[in-house]
Coordinates of C-alpha atoms in Angstrom, one line a residue:
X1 CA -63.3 -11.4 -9.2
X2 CA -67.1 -10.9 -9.8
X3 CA -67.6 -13.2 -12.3
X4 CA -66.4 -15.8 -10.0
X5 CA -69.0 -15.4 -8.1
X6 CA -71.7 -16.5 -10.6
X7 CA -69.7 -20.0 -10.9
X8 CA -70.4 -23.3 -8.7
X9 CA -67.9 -22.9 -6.2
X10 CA -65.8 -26.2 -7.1
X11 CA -64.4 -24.2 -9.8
X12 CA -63.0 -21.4 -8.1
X13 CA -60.2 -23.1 -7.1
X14 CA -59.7 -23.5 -10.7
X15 CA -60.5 -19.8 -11.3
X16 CA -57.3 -19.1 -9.1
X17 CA -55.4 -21.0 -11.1
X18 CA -56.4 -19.7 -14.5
X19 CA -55.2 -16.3 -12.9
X20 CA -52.0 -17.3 -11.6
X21 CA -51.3 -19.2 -14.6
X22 CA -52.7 -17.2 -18.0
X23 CA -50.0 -15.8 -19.8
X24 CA -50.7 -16.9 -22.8
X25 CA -53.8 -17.3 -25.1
X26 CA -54.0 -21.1 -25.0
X27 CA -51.8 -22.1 -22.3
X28 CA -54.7 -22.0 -19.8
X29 CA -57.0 -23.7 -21.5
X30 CA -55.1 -27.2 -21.6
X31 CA -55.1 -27.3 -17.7
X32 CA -58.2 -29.1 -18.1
X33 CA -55.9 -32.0 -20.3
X34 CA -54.7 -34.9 -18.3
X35 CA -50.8 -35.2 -18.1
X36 CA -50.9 -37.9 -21.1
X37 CA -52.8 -35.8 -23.3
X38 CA -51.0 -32.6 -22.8
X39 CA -47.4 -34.4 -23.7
X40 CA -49.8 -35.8 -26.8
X41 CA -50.8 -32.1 -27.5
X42 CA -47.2 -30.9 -27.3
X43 CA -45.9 -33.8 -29.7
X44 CA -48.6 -32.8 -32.1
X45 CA -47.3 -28.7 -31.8
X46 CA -43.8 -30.2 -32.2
X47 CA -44.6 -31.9 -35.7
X48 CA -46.7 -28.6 -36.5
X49 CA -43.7 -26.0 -35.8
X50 CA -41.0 -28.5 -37.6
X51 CA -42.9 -29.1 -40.8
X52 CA -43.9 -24.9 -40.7
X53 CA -40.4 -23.8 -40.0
X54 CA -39.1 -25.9 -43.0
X55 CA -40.7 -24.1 -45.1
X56 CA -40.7 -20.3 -43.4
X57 CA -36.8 -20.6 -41.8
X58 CA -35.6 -22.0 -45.5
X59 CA -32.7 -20.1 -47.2
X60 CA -34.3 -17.9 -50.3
X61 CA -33.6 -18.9 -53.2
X62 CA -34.1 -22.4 -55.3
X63 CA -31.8 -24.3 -53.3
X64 CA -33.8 -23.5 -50.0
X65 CA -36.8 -24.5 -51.7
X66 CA -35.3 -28.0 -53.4
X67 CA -33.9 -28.3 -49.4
X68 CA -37.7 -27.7 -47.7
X69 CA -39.1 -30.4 -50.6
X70 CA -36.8 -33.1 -49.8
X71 CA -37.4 -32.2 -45.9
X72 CA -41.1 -32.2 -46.6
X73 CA -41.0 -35.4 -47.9
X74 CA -38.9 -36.6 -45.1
X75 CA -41.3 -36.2 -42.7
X76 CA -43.8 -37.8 -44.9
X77 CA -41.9 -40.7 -45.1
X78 CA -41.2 -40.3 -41.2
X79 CA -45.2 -40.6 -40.7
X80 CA -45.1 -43.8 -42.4
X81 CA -43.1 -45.0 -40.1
X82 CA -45.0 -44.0 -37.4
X83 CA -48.1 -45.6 -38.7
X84 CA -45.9 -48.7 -39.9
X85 CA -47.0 -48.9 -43.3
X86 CA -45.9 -51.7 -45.6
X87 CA -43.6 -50.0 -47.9
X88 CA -41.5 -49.2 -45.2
X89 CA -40.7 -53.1 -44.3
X90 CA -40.5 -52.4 -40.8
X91 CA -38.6 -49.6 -40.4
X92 CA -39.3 -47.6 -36.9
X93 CA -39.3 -43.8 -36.9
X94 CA -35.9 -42.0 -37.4
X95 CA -36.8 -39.4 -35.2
X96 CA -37.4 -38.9 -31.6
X97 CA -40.5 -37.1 -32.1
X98 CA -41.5 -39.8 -34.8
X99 CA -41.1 -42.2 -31.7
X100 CA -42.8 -40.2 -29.2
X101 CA -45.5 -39.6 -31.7
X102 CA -45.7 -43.6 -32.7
X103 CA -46.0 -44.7 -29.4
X104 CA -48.9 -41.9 -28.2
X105 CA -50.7 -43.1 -31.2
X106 CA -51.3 -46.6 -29.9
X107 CA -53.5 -44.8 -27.5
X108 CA -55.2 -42.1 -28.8
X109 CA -55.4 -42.9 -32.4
X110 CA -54.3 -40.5 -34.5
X111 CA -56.2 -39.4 -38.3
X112 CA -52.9 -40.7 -40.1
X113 CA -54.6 -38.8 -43.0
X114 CA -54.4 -35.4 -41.0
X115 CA -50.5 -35.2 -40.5
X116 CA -50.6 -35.9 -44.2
X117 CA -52.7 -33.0 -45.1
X118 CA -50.6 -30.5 -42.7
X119 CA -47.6 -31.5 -44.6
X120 CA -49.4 -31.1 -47.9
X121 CA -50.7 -27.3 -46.4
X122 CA -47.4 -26.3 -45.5
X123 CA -45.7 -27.4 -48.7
X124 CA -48.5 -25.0 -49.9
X125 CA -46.6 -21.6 -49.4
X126 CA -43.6 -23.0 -51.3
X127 CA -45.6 -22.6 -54.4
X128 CA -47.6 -19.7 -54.1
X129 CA -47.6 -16.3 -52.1
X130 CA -50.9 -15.4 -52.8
X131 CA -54.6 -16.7 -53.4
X132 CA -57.1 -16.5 -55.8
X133 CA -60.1 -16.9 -54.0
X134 CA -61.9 -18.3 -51.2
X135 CA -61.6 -22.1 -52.3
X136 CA -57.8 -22.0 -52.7
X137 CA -57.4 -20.2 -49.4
X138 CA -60.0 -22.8 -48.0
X139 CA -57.9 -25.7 -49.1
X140 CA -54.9 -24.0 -47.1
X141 CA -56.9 -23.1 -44.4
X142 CA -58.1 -26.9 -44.2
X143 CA -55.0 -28.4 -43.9
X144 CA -53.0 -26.3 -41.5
X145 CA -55.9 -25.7 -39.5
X146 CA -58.5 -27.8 -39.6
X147 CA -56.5 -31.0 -39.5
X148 CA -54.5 -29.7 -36.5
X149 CA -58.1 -29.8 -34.8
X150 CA -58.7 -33.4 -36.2
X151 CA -55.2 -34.6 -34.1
X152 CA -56.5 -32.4 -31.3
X153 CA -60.0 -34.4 -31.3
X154 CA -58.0 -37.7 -31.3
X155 CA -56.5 -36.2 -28.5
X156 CA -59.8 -35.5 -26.7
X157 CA -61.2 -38.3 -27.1
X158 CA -64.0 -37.5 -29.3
X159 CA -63.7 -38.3 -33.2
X160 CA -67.1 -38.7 -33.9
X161 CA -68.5 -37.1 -37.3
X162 CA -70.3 -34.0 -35.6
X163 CA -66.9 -33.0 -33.7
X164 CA -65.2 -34.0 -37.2
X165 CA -67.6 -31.1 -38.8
X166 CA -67.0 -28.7 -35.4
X167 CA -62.6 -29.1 -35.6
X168 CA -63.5 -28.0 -39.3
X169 CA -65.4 -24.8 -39.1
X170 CA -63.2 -23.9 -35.9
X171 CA -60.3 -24.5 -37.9
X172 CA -60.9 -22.4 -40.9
X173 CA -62.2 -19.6 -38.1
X174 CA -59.4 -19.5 -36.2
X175 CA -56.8 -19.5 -39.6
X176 CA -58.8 -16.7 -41.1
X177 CA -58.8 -14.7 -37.8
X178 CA -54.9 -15.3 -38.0
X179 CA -54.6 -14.0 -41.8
X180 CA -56.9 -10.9 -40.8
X181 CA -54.8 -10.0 -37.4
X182 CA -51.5 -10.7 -39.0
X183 CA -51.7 -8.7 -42.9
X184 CA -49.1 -7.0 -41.6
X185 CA -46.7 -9.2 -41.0
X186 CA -47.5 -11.8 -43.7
X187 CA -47.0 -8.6 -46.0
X188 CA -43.3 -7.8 -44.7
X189 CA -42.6 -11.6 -46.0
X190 CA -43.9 -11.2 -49.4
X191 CA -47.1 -13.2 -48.8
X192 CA -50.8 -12.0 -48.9
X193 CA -53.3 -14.8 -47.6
X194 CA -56.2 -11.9 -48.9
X195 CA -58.1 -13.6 -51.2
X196 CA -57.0 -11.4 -54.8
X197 CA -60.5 -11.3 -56.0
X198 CA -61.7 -10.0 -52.7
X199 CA -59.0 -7.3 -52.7
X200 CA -59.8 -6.6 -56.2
X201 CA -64.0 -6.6 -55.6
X202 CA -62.8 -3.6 -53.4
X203 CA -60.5 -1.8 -56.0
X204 CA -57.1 -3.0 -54.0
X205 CA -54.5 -4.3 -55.8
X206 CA -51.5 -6.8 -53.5
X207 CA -49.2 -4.1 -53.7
X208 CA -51.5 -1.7 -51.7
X209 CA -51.3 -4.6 -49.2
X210 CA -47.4 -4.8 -49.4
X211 CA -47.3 -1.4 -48.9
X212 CA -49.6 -0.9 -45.8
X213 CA -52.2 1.1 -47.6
X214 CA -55.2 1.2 -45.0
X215 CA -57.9 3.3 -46.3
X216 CA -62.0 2.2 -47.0
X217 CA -61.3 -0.1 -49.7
X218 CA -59.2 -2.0 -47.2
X219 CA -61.9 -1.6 -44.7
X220 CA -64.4 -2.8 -46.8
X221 CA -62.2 -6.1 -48.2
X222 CA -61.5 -6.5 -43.8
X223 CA -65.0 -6.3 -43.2
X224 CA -66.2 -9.0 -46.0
X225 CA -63.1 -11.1 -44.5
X226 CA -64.5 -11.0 -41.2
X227 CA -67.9 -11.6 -42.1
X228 CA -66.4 -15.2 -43.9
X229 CA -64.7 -16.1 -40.1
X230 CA -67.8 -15.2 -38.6
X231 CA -69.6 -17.7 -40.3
X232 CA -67.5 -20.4 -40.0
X233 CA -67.6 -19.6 -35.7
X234 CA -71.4 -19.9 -36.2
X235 CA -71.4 -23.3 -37.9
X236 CA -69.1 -24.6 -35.5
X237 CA -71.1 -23.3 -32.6
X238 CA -74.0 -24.7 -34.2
X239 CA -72.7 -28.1 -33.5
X240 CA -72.4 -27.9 -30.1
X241 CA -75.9 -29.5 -29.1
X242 CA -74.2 -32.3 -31.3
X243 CA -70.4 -33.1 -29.5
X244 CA -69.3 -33.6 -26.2
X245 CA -68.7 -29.8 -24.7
X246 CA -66.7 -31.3 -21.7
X247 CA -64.3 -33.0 -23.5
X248 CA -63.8 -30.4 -26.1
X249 CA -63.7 -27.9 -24.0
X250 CA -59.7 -26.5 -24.6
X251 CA -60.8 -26.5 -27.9
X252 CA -64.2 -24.0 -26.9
X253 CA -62.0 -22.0 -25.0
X254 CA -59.6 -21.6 -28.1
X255 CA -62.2 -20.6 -30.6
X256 CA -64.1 -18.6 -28.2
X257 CA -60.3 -16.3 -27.4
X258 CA -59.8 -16.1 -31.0
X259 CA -63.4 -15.1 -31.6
X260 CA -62.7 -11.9 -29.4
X261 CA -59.9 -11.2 -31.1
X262 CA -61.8 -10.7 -34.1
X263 CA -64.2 -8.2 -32.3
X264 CA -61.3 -6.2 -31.1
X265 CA -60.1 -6.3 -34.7
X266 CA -63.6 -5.1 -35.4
X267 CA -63.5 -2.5 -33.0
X268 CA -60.3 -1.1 -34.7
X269 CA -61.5 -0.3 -37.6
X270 CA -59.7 -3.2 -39.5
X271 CA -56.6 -1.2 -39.1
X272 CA -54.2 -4.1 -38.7
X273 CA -50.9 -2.2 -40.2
X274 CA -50.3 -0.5 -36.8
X275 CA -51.2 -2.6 -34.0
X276 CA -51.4 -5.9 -33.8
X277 CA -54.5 -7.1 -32.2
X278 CA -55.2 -9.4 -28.9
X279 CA -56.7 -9.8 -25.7
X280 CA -55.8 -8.0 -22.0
X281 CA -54.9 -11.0 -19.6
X282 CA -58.2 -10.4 -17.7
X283 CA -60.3 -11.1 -21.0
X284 CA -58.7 -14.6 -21.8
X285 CA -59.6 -15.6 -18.6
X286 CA -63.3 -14.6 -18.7
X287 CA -63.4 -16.3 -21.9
X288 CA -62.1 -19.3 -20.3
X289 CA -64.5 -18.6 -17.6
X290 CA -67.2 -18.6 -19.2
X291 CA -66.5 -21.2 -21.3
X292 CA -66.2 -23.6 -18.3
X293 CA -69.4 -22.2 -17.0
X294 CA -71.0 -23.5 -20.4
X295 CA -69.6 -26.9 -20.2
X296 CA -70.2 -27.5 -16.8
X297 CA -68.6 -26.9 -13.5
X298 CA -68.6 -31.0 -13.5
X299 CA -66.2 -31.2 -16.0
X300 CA -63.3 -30.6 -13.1
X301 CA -64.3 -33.5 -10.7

C-alpha cells in the first residue's frame, strides 16, 4: 500500500476499491464510468463479440462462410436501423441490442460510420489468414480497434479531432500488442496477423510461425513488431496535452495496462509460444493508480 500514500487522500477510498475489485485487466478501470455509460460500454462490447463470433464460431467450410456473410450483412442492415436511415422506411431494430443500442445513441451519439467499419474489419478474416504488410494489417487494425475507441469516445464524451487522432494510435497499439501476445494462439487457428514481409525481412517463412519455431529470426521479426506498437503508444501519448485526460481516463488506464504487457513480452525474450503474457493483479492496479494520479485526484468528486 505504499504508493497509496503518494496520492491525495480522496482517492484512497477509491484505491480500496480498485483492490477489492481488479480481477480483470479492464474491469477496474470503468469504475470511473457513470451507470449510463457503462450499460453504453457494455452494449458497444455486445455488438463487438456478436459481429467477431460470427465470423470465429462459424462452421468451416463454404457454407459457414456464405452463413457469417449473410450474418454480417444482417447486422449492417440492423445498424441502419438503429440510425433510422431512409432505405429502411421506418423499420425499428430487429434486435434487442439493436434497441438498446438505438436508444443510448440519442444520448451519446454514436460515429454511425464506426460500427460500419468494425463490421467491415471482422468480415476481414473471412477473406484472408494472413497479411502482407503493415498497410493491410493497419487497415485491420483500424477497424477492429481503432473504431471500437471512436464508440468509446462517444461514450466519454469527448469526440473532438485530437481524441479522434489519440482512440487511433491507442487503437492500433493495443491490436498490435494483442497480435504479438497471442502468435500462439492465432497460429493454432490457421491465422498469422505477422506482417509476411516482416517475417520474410527476418528469413521466416508462416509455417515456422504455425509450427512454433522460436529462435533469433523470430526474435528479431518480435522485436521490429514491437518497436511499430511502441510508436503508435507514443503518438497517442503525445496527444495528451491536447484531450481531456479526465474524461478519457478508462481509456489511459487501458492503453497504459496493455503498454506493460508489452514490456513483459519484452522482458521474455519475445518467446510467446510458451507462455502467454500479462500482468500480476498488483501491477494493473498501479497502472490504474498511477494513471489516476496523472489525471487528477479531482476527477472522483
Amino acid at each position: 500500500m505504499e504508493l497509496a500514500r503518494t496520492i491525495p487522500s480522496g482517492a484512497v477510498a477509491l484505491w480500496r476499491r480498485l483492490v477489492q475489485r481488479s480481477n480483470s485487466n479492464f474491469k477496474f478501470a470503468f469504475l470511473f464510468l457513470g451507470p449510463e455509460q457503462r450499460e453504453g460500454l457494455q452494449q458497444v462490447y455486445e455488438f463487438c463479440r456478436v459481429v467477431d463470433d460470427i465470423v470465429d464460431e462459424r462452421e468451416p467450410g463454404p457454407a459457414g462462410e456464405e452463413a457469417a456473410r449473410r450474418a454480417l450483412a444482417g447486422w449492417s442492415a440492423e445498424v441502419a436501423r438503429i440510425y433510422g436511415d431512409a432505405y429502411v422506411d421506418d423499420d425499428p431494430p430487429h434486435t434487442e441490442l439493436g434497441r438498446q443500442l438505438a436508444e443510448s445513441n440519442k444520448h451519446f451519439h454514436y460515429p454511425r460510420d464506426a460500427f460500419d467499419e468494425i463490421i467491415a474489419g471482422v468480415a476481414m478474416d473471412l477473406d484472408r489468414n494472413t497479411y502482407d504488410d503493415m498497410e493491410q494489417l493497419r487497415l485491420y487494425c483500424y477497424r477492429v480497434a481503432s473504431c471500437v475507441g471512436f464508440l468509446c469516445l462517444a461514450l466519454f464524451k469527448d469526440q473532438r479531432e485530437p481524441a479522434r487522432r489519440y482512440a487511433e494510435h491507442l487503437g492500433l497499439a493495443l491490436q498490435y500488442t494483442n497480435i504479438l501476445r497471442d502468435v500462439a494462439e492465432d497460429a493454432a487457428r490457421g491465422r498469422i496477423y505477422l506482417p509476411l514481409e516482416l517475417l520474410a525481412r527476418h528469413g521466416l517463412t508462416p509455417d515456422d510461425v504455425f509450427n512454433y519455431r522460436y529462435d533469433g529470426r523470430f526474435v528479431g521479426a518480435a522485436a521490429d513488431f514491437a518497436a511499430a506498437a511502441e510508436r503508435e503508444y507514443h503518438a497517442a501519448w503525445a496527444l495528451l496535452p491536447e484531450i481531456q485526460q479526465r474524461r478519457l481516463l478508462p481509456a489511459e488506464i487501458m492503453g497504459r495496462t496493455y503498454y506493460e504487457i508489452l514490456q513483459e513480452i519484452r522482458a521474455r525474450n519475445y518467446n510467446v509460444f510458451t507462455r502467454r503474457a500479462s500482468l500480476r493483479r498488483r501491477d494493473k492496479l498501479r497502472v490504474a493508480f498511477l494513471a489516476l494520479a496523472r489525471a487528477g485526484a479531482s476527477v472522483l468528486s
